[in-house]
Structures are given as structure tokens and as C-alpha cells.
Coordinates of C-alpha atoms in Angstrom, one line a residue:
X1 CA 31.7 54.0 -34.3
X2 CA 30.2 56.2 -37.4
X3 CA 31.3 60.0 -37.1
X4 CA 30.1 62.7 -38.9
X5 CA 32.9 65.5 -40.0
X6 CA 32.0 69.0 -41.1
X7 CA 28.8 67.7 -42.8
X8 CA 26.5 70.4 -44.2
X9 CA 23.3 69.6 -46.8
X10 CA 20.7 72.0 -48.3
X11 CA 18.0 71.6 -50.7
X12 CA 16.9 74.4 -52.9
X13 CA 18.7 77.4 -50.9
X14 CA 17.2 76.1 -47.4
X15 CA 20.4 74.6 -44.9
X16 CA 19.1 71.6 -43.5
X17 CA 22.6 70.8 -41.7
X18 CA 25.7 72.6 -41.7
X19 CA 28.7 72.2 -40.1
X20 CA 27.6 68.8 -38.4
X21 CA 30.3 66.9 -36.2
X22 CA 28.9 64.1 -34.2
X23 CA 30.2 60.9 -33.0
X24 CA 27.9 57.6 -32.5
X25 CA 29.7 55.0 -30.5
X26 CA 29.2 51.5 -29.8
X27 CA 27.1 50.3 -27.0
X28 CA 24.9 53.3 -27.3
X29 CA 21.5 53.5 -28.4
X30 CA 20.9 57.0 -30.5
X31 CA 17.4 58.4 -31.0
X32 CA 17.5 60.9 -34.1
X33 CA 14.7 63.7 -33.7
X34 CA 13.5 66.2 -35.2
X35 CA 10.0 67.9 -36.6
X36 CA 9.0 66.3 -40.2
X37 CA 10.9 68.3 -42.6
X38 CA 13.8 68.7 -40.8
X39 CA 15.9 66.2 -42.6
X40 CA 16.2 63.2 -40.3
X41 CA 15.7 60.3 -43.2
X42 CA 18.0 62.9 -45.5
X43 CA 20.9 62.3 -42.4
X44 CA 20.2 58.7 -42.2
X45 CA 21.0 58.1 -46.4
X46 CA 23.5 60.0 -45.2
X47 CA 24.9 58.0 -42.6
X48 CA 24.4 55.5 -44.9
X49 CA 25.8 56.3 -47.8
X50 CA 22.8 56.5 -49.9
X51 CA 23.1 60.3 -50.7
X52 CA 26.1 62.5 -50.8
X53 CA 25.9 65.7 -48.5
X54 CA 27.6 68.9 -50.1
X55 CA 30.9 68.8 -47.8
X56 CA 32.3 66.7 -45.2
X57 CA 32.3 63.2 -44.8
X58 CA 31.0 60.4 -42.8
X59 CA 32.6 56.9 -41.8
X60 CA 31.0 53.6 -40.8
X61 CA 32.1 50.4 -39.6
X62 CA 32.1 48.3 -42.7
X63 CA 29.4 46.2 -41.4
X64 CA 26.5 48.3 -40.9
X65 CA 23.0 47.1 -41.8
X66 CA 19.8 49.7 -42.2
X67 CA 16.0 49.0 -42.9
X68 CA 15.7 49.1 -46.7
X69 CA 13.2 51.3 -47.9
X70 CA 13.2 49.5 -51.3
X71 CA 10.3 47.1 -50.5
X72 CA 10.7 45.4 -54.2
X73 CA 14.2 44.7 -54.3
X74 CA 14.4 41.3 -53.5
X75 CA 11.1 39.9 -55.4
X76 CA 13.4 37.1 -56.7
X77 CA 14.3 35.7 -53.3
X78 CA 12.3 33.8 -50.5
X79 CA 11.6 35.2 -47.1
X80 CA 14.6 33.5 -45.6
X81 CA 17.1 34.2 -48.1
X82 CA 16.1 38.1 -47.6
X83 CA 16.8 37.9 -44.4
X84 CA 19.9 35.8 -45.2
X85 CA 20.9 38.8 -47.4
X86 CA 21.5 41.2 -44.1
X87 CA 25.0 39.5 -44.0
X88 CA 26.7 40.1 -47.2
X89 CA 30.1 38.0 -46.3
X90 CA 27.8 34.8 -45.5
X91 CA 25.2 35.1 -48.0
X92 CA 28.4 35.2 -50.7
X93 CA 29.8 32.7 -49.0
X94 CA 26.2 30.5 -49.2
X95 CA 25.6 31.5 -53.0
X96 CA 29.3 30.0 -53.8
X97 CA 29.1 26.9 -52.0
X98 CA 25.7 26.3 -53.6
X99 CA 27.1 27.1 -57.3
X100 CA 29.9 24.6 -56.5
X101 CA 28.1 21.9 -54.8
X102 CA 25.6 22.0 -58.0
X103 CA 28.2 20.6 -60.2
X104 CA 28.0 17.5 -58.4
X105 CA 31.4 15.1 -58.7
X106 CA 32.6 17.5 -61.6
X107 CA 34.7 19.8 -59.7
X108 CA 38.4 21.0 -59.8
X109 CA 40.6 20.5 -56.7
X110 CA 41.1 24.5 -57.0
X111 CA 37.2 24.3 -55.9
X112 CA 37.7 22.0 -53.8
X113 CA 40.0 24.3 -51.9
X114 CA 37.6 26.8 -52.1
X115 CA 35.0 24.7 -50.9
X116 CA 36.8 24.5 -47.7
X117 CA 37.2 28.0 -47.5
X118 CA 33.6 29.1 -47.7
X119 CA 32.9 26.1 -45.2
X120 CA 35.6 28.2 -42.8
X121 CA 33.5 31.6 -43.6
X122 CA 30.2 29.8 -43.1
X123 CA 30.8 29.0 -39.6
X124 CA 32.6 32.0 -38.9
X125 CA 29.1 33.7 -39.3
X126 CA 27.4 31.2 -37.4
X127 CA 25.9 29.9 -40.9
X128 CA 25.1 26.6 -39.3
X129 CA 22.2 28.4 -37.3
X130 CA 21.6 30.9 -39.5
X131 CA 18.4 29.1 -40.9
X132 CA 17.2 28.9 -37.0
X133 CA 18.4 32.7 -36.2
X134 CA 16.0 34.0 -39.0
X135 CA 13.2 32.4 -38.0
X136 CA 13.4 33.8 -34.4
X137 CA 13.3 37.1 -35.6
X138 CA 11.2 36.5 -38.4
X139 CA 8.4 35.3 -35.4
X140 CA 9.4 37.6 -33.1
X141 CA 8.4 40.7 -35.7
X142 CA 5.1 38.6 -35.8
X143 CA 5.5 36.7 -39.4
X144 CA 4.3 33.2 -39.1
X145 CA 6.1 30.3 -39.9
X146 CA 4.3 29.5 -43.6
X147 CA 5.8 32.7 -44.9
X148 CA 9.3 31.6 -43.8
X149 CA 9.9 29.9 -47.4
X150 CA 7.9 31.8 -49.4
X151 CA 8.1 34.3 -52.8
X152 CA 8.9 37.7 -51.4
X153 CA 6.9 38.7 -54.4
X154 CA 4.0 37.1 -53.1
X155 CA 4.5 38.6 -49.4
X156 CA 2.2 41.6 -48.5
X157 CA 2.5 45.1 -47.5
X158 CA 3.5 45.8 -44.0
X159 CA 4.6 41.7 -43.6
X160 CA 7.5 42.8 -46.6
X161 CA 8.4 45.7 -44.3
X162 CA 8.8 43.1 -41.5
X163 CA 11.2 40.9 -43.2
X164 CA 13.0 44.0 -44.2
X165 CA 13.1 45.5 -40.7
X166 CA 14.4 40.6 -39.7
X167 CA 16.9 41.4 -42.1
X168 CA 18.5 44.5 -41.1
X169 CA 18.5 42.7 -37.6
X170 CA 20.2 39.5 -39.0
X171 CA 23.8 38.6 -38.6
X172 CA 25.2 40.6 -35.7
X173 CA 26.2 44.1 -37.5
X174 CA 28.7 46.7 -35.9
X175 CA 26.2 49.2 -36.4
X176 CA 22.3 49.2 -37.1
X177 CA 20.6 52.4 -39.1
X178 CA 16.3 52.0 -38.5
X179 CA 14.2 54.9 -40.1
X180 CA 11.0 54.5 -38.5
X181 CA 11.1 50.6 -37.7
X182 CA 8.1 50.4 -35.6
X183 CA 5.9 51.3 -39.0
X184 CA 3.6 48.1 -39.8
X185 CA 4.1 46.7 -36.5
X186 CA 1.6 46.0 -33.4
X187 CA 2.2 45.9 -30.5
X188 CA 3.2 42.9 -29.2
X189 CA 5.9 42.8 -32.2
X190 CA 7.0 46.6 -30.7
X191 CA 7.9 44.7 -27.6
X192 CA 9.4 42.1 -28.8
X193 CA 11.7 44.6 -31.1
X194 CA 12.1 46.9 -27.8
X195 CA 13.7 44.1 -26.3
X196 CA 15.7 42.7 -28.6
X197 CA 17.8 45.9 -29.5
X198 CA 18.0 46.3 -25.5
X199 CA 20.7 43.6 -25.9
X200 CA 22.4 44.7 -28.6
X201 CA 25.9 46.3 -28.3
X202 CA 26.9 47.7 -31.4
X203 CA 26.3 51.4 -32.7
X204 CA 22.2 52.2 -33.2
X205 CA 20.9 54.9 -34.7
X206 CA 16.7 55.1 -34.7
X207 CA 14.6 57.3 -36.2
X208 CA 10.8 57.1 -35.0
X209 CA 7.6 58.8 -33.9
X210 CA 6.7 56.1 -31.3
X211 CA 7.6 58.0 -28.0
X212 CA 7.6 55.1 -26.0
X213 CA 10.2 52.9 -28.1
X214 CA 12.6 55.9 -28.1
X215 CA 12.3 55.9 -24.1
X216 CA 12.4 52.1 -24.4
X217 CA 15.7 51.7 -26.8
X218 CA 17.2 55.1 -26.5
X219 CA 20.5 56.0 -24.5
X220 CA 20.9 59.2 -26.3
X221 CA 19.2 61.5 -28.4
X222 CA 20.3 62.8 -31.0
X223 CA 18.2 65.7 -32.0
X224 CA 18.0 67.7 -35.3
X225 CA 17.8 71.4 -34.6
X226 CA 19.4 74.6 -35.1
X227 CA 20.7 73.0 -38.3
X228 CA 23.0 70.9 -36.2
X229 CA 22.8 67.7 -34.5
X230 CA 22.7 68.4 -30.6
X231 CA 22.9 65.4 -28.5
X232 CA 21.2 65.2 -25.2
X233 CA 21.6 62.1 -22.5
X234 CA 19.1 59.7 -21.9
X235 CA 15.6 59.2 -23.5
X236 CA 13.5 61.3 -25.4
X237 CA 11.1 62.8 -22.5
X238 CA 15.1 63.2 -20.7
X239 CA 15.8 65.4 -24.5
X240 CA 12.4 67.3 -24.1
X241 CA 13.6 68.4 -20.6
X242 CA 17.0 69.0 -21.0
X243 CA 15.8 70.8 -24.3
X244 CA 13.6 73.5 -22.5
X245 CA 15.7 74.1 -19.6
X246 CA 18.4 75.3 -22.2
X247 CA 15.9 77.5 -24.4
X248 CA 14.4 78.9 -21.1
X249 CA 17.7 80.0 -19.4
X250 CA 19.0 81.4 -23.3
X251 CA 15.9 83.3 -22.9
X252 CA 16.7 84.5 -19.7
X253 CA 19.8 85.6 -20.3
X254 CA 18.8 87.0 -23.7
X255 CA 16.1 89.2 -21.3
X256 CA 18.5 90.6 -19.1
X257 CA 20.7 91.7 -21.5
X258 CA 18.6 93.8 -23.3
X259 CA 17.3 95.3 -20.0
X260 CA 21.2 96.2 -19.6
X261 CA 21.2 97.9 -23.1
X262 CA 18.3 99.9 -22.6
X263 CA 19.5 101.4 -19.2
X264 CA 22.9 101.8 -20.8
X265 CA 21.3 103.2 -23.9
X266 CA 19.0 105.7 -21.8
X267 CA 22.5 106.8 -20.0
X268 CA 23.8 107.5 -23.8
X269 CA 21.1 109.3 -25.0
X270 CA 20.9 112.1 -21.6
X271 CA 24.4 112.6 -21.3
X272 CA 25.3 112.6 -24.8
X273 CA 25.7 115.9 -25.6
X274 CA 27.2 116.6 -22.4
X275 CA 30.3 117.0 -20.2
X276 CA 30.3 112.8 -19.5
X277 CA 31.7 112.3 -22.7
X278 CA 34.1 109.6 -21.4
X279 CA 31.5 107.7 -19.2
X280 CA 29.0 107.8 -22.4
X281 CA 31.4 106.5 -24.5
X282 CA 32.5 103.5 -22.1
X283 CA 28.7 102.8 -22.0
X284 CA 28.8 103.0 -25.8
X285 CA 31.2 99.8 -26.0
X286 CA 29.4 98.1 -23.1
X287 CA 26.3 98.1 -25.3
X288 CA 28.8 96.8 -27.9
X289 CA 30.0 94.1 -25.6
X290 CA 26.8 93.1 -24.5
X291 CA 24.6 92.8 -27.8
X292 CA 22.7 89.3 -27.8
X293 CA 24.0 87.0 -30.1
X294 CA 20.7 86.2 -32.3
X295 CA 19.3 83.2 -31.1
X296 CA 18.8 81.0 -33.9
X297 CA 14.4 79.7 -33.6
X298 CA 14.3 76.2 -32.8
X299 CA 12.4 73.8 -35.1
X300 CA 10.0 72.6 -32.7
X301 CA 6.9 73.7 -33.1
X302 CA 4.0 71.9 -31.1
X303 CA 0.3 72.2 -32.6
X304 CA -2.1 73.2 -30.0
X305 CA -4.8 70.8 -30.6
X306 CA -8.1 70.8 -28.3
X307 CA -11.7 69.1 -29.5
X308 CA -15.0 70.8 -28.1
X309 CA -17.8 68.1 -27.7
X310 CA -20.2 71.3 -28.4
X311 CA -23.7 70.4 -27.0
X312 CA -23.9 67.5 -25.3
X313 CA -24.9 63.7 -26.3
X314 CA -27.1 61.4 -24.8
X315 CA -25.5 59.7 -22.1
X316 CA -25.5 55.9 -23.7
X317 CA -23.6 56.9 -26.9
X318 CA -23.5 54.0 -28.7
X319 CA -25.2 50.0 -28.8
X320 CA -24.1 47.5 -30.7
X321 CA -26.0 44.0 -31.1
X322 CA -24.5 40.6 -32.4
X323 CA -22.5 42.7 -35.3
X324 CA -20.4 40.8 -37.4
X325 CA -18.4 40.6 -40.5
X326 CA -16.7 38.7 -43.2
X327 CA -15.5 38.9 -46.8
X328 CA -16.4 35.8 -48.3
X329 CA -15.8 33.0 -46.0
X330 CA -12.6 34.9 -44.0
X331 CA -14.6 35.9 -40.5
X332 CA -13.2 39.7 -39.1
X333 CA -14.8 39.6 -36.4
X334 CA -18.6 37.7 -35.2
X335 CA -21.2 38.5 -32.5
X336 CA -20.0 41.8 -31.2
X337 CA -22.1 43.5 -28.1
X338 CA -21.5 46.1 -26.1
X339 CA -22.8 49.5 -24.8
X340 CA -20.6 52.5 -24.6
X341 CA -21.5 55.9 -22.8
X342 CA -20.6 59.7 -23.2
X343 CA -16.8 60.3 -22.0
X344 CA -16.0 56.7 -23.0
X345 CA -12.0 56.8 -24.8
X346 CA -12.3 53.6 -27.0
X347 CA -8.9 52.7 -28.7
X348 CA -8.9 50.4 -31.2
X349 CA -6.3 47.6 -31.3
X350 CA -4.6 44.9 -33.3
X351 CA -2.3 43.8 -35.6
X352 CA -2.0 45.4 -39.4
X353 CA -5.0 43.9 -41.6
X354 CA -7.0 42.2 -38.7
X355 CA -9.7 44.0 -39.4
X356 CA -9.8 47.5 -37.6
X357 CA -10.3 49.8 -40.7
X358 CA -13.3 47.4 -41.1
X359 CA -14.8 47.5 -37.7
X360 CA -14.6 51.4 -38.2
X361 CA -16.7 51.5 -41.1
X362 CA -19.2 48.8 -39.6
X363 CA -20.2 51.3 -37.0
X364 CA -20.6 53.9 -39.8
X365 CA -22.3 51.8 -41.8
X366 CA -26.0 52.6 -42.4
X367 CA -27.0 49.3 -43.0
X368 CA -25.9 48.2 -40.2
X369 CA -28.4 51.0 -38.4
X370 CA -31.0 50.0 -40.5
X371 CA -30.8 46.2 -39.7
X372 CA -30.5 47.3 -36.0
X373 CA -27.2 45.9 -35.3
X374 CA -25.9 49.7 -34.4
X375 CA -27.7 52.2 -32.7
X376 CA -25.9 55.8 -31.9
X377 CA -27.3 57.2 -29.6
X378 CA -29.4 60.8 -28.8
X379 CA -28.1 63.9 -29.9
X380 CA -24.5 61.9 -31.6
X381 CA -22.7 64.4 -33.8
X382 CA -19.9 62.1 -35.4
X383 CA -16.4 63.2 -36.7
X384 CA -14.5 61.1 -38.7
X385 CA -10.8 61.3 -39.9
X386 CA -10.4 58.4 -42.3
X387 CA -7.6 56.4 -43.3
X388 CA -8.0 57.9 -46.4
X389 CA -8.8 61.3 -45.3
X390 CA -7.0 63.4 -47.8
X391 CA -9.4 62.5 -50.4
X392 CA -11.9 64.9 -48.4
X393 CA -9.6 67.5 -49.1
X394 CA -10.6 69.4 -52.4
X395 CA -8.2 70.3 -54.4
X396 CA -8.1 73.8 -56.1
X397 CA -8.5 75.8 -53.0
X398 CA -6.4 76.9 -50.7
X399 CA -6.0 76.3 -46.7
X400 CA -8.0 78.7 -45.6
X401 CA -10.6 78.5 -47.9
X402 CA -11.3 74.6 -47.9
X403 CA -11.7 75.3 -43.9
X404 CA -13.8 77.8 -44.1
X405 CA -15.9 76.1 -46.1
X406 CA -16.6 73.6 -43.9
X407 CA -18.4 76.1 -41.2
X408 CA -19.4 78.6 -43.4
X409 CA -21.0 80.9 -40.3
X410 CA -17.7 81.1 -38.4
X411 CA -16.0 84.2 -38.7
X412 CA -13.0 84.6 -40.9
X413 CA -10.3 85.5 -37.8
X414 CA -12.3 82.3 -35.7
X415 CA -10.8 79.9 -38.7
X416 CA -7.5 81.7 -39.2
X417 CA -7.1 81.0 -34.7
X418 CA -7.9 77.2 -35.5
X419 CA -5.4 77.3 -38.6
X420 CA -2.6 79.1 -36.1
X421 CA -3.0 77.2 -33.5
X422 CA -2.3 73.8 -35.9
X423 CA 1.0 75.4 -37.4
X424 CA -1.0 77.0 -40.4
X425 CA 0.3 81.0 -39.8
X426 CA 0.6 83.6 -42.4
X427 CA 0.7 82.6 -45.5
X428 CA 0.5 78.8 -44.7
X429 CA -3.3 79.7 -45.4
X430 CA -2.6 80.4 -48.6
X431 CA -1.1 77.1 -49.4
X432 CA -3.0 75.3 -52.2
X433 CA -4.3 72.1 -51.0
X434 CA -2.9 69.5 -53.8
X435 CA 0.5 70.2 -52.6
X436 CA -0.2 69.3 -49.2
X437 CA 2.2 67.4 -47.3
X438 CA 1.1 64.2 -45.3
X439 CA 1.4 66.1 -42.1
X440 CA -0.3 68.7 -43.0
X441 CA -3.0 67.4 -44.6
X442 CA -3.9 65.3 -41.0
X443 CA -3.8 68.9 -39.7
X444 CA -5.9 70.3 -41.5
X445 CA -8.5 67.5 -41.6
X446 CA -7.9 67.9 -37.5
X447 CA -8.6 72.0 -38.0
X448 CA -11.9 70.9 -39.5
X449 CA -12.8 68.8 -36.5
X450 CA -12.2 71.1 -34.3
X451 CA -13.8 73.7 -36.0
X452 CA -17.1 71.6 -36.5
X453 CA -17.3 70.7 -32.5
X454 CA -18.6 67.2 -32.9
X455 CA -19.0 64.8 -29.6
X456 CA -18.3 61.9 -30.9
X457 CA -14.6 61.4 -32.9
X458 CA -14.0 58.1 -34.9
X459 CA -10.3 58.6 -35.7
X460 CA -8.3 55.8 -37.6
X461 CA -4.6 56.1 -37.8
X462 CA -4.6 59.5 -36.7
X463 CA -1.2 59.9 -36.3
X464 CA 0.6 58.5 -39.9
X465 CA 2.3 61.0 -40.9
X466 CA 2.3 63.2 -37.6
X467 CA 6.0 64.1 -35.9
X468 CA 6.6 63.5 -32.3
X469 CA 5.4 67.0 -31.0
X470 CA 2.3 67.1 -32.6
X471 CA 1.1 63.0 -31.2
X472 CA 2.2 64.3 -28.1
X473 CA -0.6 67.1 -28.7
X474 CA -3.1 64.8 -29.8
X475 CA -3.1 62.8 -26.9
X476 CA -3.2 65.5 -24.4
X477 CA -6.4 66.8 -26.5
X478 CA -8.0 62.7 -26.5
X479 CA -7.4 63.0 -22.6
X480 CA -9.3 66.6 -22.2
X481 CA -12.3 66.3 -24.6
X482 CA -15.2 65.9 -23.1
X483 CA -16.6 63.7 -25.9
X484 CA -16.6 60.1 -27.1
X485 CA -13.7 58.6 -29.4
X486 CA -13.1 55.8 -31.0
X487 CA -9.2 55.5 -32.5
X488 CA -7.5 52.9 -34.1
X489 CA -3.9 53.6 -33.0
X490 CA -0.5 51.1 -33.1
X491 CA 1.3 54.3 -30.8
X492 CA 1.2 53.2 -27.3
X493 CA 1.1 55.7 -25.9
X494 CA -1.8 57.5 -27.7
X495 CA -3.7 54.4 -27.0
X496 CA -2.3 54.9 -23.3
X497 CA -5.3 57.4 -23.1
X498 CA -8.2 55.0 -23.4
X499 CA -10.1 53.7 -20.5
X500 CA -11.5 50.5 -22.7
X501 CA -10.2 49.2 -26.1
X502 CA -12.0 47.3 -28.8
X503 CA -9.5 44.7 -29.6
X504 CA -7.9 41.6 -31.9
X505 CA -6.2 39.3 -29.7
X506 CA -6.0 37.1 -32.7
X507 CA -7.5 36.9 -36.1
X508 CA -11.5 36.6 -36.0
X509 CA -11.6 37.3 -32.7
X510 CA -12.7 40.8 -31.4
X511 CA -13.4 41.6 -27.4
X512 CA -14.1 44.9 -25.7
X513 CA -11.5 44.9 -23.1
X514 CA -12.9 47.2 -20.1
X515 CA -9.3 48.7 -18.8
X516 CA -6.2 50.5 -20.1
X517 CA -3.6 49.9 -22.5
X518 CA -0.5 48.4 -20.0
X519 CA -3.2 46.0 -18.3
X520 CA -4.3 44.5 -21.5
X521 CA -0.6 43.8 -22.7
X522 CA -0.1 41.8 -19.2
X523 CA -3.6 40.0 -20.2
X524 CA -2.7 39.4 -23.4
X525 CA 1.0 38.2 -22.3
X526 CA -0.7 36.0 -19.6
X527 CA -4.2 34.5 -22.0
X528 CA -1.8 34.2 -25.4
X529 CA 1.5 34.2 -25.8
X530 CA 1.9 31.9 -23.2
X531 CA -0.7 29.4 -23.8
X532 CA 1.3 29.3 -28.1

């Protein structure tokens, strides 16, 4: 079990938490949520250890493992010995035996002793399979077998997260703390993760903005809010539920109690001055009595997020004849045709560094239109939100003005509706771009697309660095445009919304798969895994 006594934390005269008591007990699967900013990965280095709250205190089972966010700390060691490295006692116990084995017949019978100890701790931590563990999970998060033994300094990006995420996973700890596991992982590896902490049975605590792994993994929530920790039974779509049947009957009750004070205060005010002095001031302490506690604003805040296809494209939107690419002599993909039409919702799919990035910028290409190989179609007005779309940002402006800059005959209170309805109120307009979070730098590149009423969106990675609520919001807006998109998503569920997908089953190898999301996964299952 880990509980949480009397924690509070603040930064800079804002209260994240105060007052937290919580309990997370084995066999239970928690789901920590929240908006971004709310503190979730400032709990978990709590609940961790890695940073000190300003009162209360938290304990942990002494074996408690968590997804290192230090992706250079263990340069020095191979892949396996990283993952080794999740079990402190036997990796100790592995580093001694080697050191005394290494002085070959030159050892004291003290050593000796101690050899025999270590060999007792070694198979009391299964030790003897541990080489055959790691590799299970190292495969199952999708990291092939000639990276097993190799430099972590030579392993890249989102693979290093991977063995990371194998060695938090490694050794059978009482309690497992994940911030945002599912990052750098496809789908098939999402599954495979799903179904592996299904079967685990100590304490997990999960924080991530993949809606369909919380409903997958969670048994709780755990939600962040009202600068507590509320937990709520069941999934997350069980919290969002649970959560607005509880704010709508607060409300409620909020409602009639002022109704009550303003009849009681109307009876004050007439009888006053009167001969009713006793029933005026029984009504007095009624209205005393019945004063609404203030009801503290919940942190959720959903963006309101719609795309207008403006005036209309041609119906075929988009051909595409024998494209190919490679970097040197490493094929992305080869020979790619197809035809897609007006209303088409394409997501794009694969693993990290396949190649979907690139197939984006192949259909923007202009060389590629020149040589034929794409053709968009009549009337196309194309959106883009690019990986590395806060570069389109300038900075030196503010919110507001950057925006309406980009449609410089809307009216000023037409862009200030667009900025409102994507969380940007008041003096969030005034906000100077450079110091733009991630979050809100996606929504104001979103504001912009929105504003500019394109039909046809190329969106890649749309939702790094969105919170729950606000990918929840995007997909609803995917389903209701009445445009074409293209989007290169890893969320499930945002690719849920596509009726075809342009897709990697394996490296160099691209298909246009005419059908949803779940049907593909069963193909996939069915054509790949099974035949490896």
C-alpha cells in the first residue's frame, strides 16, 4: 500500500494540493488525472520520493519501481543490464558475484561464504531467468532482439524510453509508479503493455492521456481536482460520469438554496420595519443557516474545438501514383497508389520512426506535384499542424495578436470567440507567445485552423502535449467536420475516428487499409504477429 498523509504542495503562492489523504492498495489499478498543470507528475515525484511536498508525508512499500524520466542515466550499461537495474537487491547481488568470481582461484573462504550467499539471493529473485524475463518484455514493448546487448548510449530516442518503461516492469515490484508510459509506443506495444499490467497484483499508480489504456488498466481513478485527490470507482469514462453527476446535483442544490434566500430575504426586507419582528428575525438566521458553501471551480476545462471545411472541395481530394521514398538506400515506403475523396478521415499509423512524419511531408511536397506523383484535387485548401508547429508561432506578439494576424479581415470579437472557446479568456490573449506552454501552443495553432476554415487538415501528432479533455474534444471535432484529414496519431482512440488509415505494418512497407481502427488491429494480429 502507499498512503498519502496531510500532503499539501504549492508553487509560487498557487496550492496545487493541500490537505491530501489517500490510500493506494494492492491489487488495484489507479489512474491519476487531472488537466495539464494541475500537478499530476509533481504528485507522482511525490509518491516517489523524488521531491519533498511542504507538509505531510507519504510511505511506499520498499520495493516500488517508476518509469525514469532520466533517459541518460544509465549510458554506461547495456540494454539488459538496465533492465536488470529495476531490481536493486538482484542487480547488487549480480555485480558482487561478478567482482568475486573475476578474481578467479584467488579468493578468501570469507568470499567464499559470501559467494554462497548471493547465489541464495540470486534465486530468490528468480536470477536464473532473469536474462529470459527481460527479453520478454524488452520484445513485448516492441525492441528487437539486436538491441538486447547493446550500448544504452547508442540506443535511440523513444527505444531508450522503452527499456526504461522494461525496466520499471522488471522484477516483480510491490508497487509500480508510470507517468505517461504509453509515450513512444504503438500500438501493438499499447496492447501488449495493457495486458501485461492486467495481471499484475501489486499497487499501480498511472498517469496518461491515452483514454483507452486508462479504461484498459484502470480499477480506480484517482483524479486531481479541487486541490485534493478524489477517487472515483472504475475507469476513466466511469470518473467522467460519476464526476458530473456530482457537480450537476452540487449545482442543483446550490440553485435552490439561493431561491430559498431570496424568498426569505424578500420576507426580511417587507416586514422589517414592522410588527413581525420575531418571524423576520427567525428568517434572518435561516438565511444564515442556509448560505451556500462556495463551491470551489473544478479544473476541468474542455476546449470546444469545431473545424469548418468553408467552401467546398472537389469531390476526389486527393491521387497519388507510385510515390515512394528513401534516404539513401533505407526504403520508407515504395509504390504507393490510391485515391481519396471529400469526407475521407485518413489516420495515419505505425510505429515511432517508420516513416509517418515523412509520408506527411511527401504529400506536401511540391516536387512530388510537379513530377506527378501527387495530385490535390479541385478547390483543396490545406491546413497543416506540424510536428514542429510552434516554430510557426512568432514570437514577440501576443495571443491575440499572432491570431489575428493570420485572418486579418475577421473581426476582432470573431478571433477573441475562437481564442474562448480554446481556453484562451481574458487576459490569456494577452499572453506573449515565447512563453507558451506545449499545450497551449497546439491550441493556438488549432485557433488558427479553425479560424482559416480550410477543407482539408494534415494533422501530425496532434495531440503531444494535449490533456485528456481537450483529445476527447478533438476527436468529436475530426468526427463532425465535414472536410478531409489526414492525422498521424499513436491515441487509439483519436484514430478510432477514421474510416481508412494509411499504415506501416512493418518497416518499408505502407498499405492503405480501407476500414477502422479495431478491424485493422484484428488484421494485423491475424497477417503478422502470428505468422513471426
Amino acid at each position: 500500500m502507499i498512503t498519502v498523509s496531510d500532503v499539501t504542495k504549492g508553487y509560487g503562492g498557487r496550492t496545487l494540493f493541500e490537505g491530501v489523504n489517500v490510500a493506494f492498495s494492492a491489487g488495484q489499478a489507479y489512474g491519476l488525472t487531472g488537466p495539464n498543470g494541475c500537478g499530476k507528475s509533481t504528485m507522482m515525484k511525490i509518491l516517489i520520493g523524488a521531491e519533498e511536498s511542504d507538509s505531510g508525508h507519504v510511505s511506499r512499500p520498499e520495493r516500488t519501481a517508476w518509469l525514469r524520466q532520466d533517459h541518460y542515466a544509465f549510458d554506461e550499461y547495456t540494454v539488459m543490464d538496465t533492465v536488470f537495474q529495476g531490481n536493486q537487491r538482484l542487480w547488487d547481488a549480480m555485480q558482487r558475484k561478478e567482482a568475486i568470481y573475476a578474481k578467479g582461484d584467488d579468493i578468501t573462504d570469507e568470499e567464499g561464504e559470501l559467494l554462497g550467499e548471493l547465489e541464495c539471493v540470486v534465486a530468490e529473485e528468480d536470477g536464473y531467468t532473469a536474462d529470459a524475463d527481460a527479453a520478454i518484455l524488452l520484445s513485448g514493448l516492441g525492441i528487437g532482439e539486436e538491441l538486447h546487448y547493446a550500448p544504452m548510449s547508442e540506443v535511440q530516442g523513444g527505444m531508450k524510453v522503452r527499456v526504461l518503461l522494461a525496466q520499471s516492469l522488471f522484477g516483480k515490484p510491490d508497487a509500480m509508479l508510470l507517468d505517461e508510459p504509453t509515450n513512444h509506443l504503438d500500438m501493438e506495444s499499447i496492447q501488449w503493455l495493457e495486458d501485461f499490467l492486467s495481471r499484475y497484483d501489486g499497487v499501480l499508480v498511472v498517469i496518461s492521456h491515452d483514454r483507452r489504456f486508462l479504461n484498459a488498466v484502470c480499477t480506480q481513478i484517482a483524479d486531481i481536482d479541487y486541490e485534493t485527490i478524489i477517487l472515483y470507482p472504475g475507469n476513466y469514462d466511469d470518473m467522467v460520469r460519476q464526476k458530473a453527476q456530482i457537480r450537476g446535483r452540487l449545482d442543483k442544490e446550490t440553485a435552490e438554496k439561493h431561491k430559498k434566500i431570496a424568498q426569505l430575504k424578500e420576507f426580511v426586507q417587507r416586514f422589517g420595519a414592522g410588527s413581525r419582528a420575531s418571524q423576520v428575525r427567525s428568517r434572518a438566521k435561516q438565511i444564515e443557516r442556509l448560505r451556500p458553501d462556495e463551491i470551489k471551480r473544478s479544473n476541468i476545462a474542455r476546449p470546444y474545438i469545431r473545424f469548418s471545411a468553408g467552401e467546398q472541395s472537389g469531390r476526389d481530394v486527393l491521387e497519388v501514383r507510385d510515390l515512394s521514398h528513401a534516404y539513401d538506400d533505407h526504403v520508407i515506403f515504395s509504390g504507393l497508389n490510391t485515391m481519396v475523396h471529400r469526407g475521407d478521415k485518413v489516420a495515419i499509423l505505425g510505429r515511432n520512426g517508420i516513416g509517418k512524419t515523412t509520408l506527411v511531408r511527401a504529400l506536401l511536397d511540391p516536387k512530388n506535384e510537379e513530377d506527378g506523383k501527387v495530385k490535390w484535387g479541385h478547390n483543396t485548401r490545406i491546413g497543416y499542424f506540424g510536428h514542429d508547429h510552434r516554430e510557426e508561432i512568432t514570437p514577440g506578439m501576443t495571443v491575440f495578436t499572432w491570431l489575428a494576424a493570420q485572418r486579418p479581415d475577421m473581426y476582432e470579437q470573431d478571433v477573441r470567440a475562437v481564442l474562448g472557446r480554446m481556453l484562451f479568456s481574458g487576459e490569456d490573449g494577452q499572453k506573449p507567445t515565447a512563453t507558451l506552454s506545449g499545450g497551449e501552443a497546439a491550441r493556438l495553432k488549432m485557433c488558427e485552423l479553425i479560424l482559416n476554415e480550410y477543407n482539408v487538415l494534415l494533422l501530425d501528432e496532434p495531440t503531444d502535449h494535449l490533456d485528456l479533455e481537450s483529445i476527447s474534444a478533438l476527436r468529436d471535432a475530426i468526427e463532425a467536420y465535414e472536410g478531409t484529414v489526414f492525422y498521424v496519431t499513436h491515441d487509439r482512440d483519436l484514430a478510432s475516428a477514421a474510416n481508412r488509415l494509411f499504415t506501416y505494418p512493418k518497416p518499408g512497407e505502407l498499405i492503405d487499409y480501407d476500414g477502422g481502427v479495431d478491424a485493422y488491429l484484428a488484421w494485423y494480429e491475424s497477417n503478422y504477429q502470428k505468422a513471426s
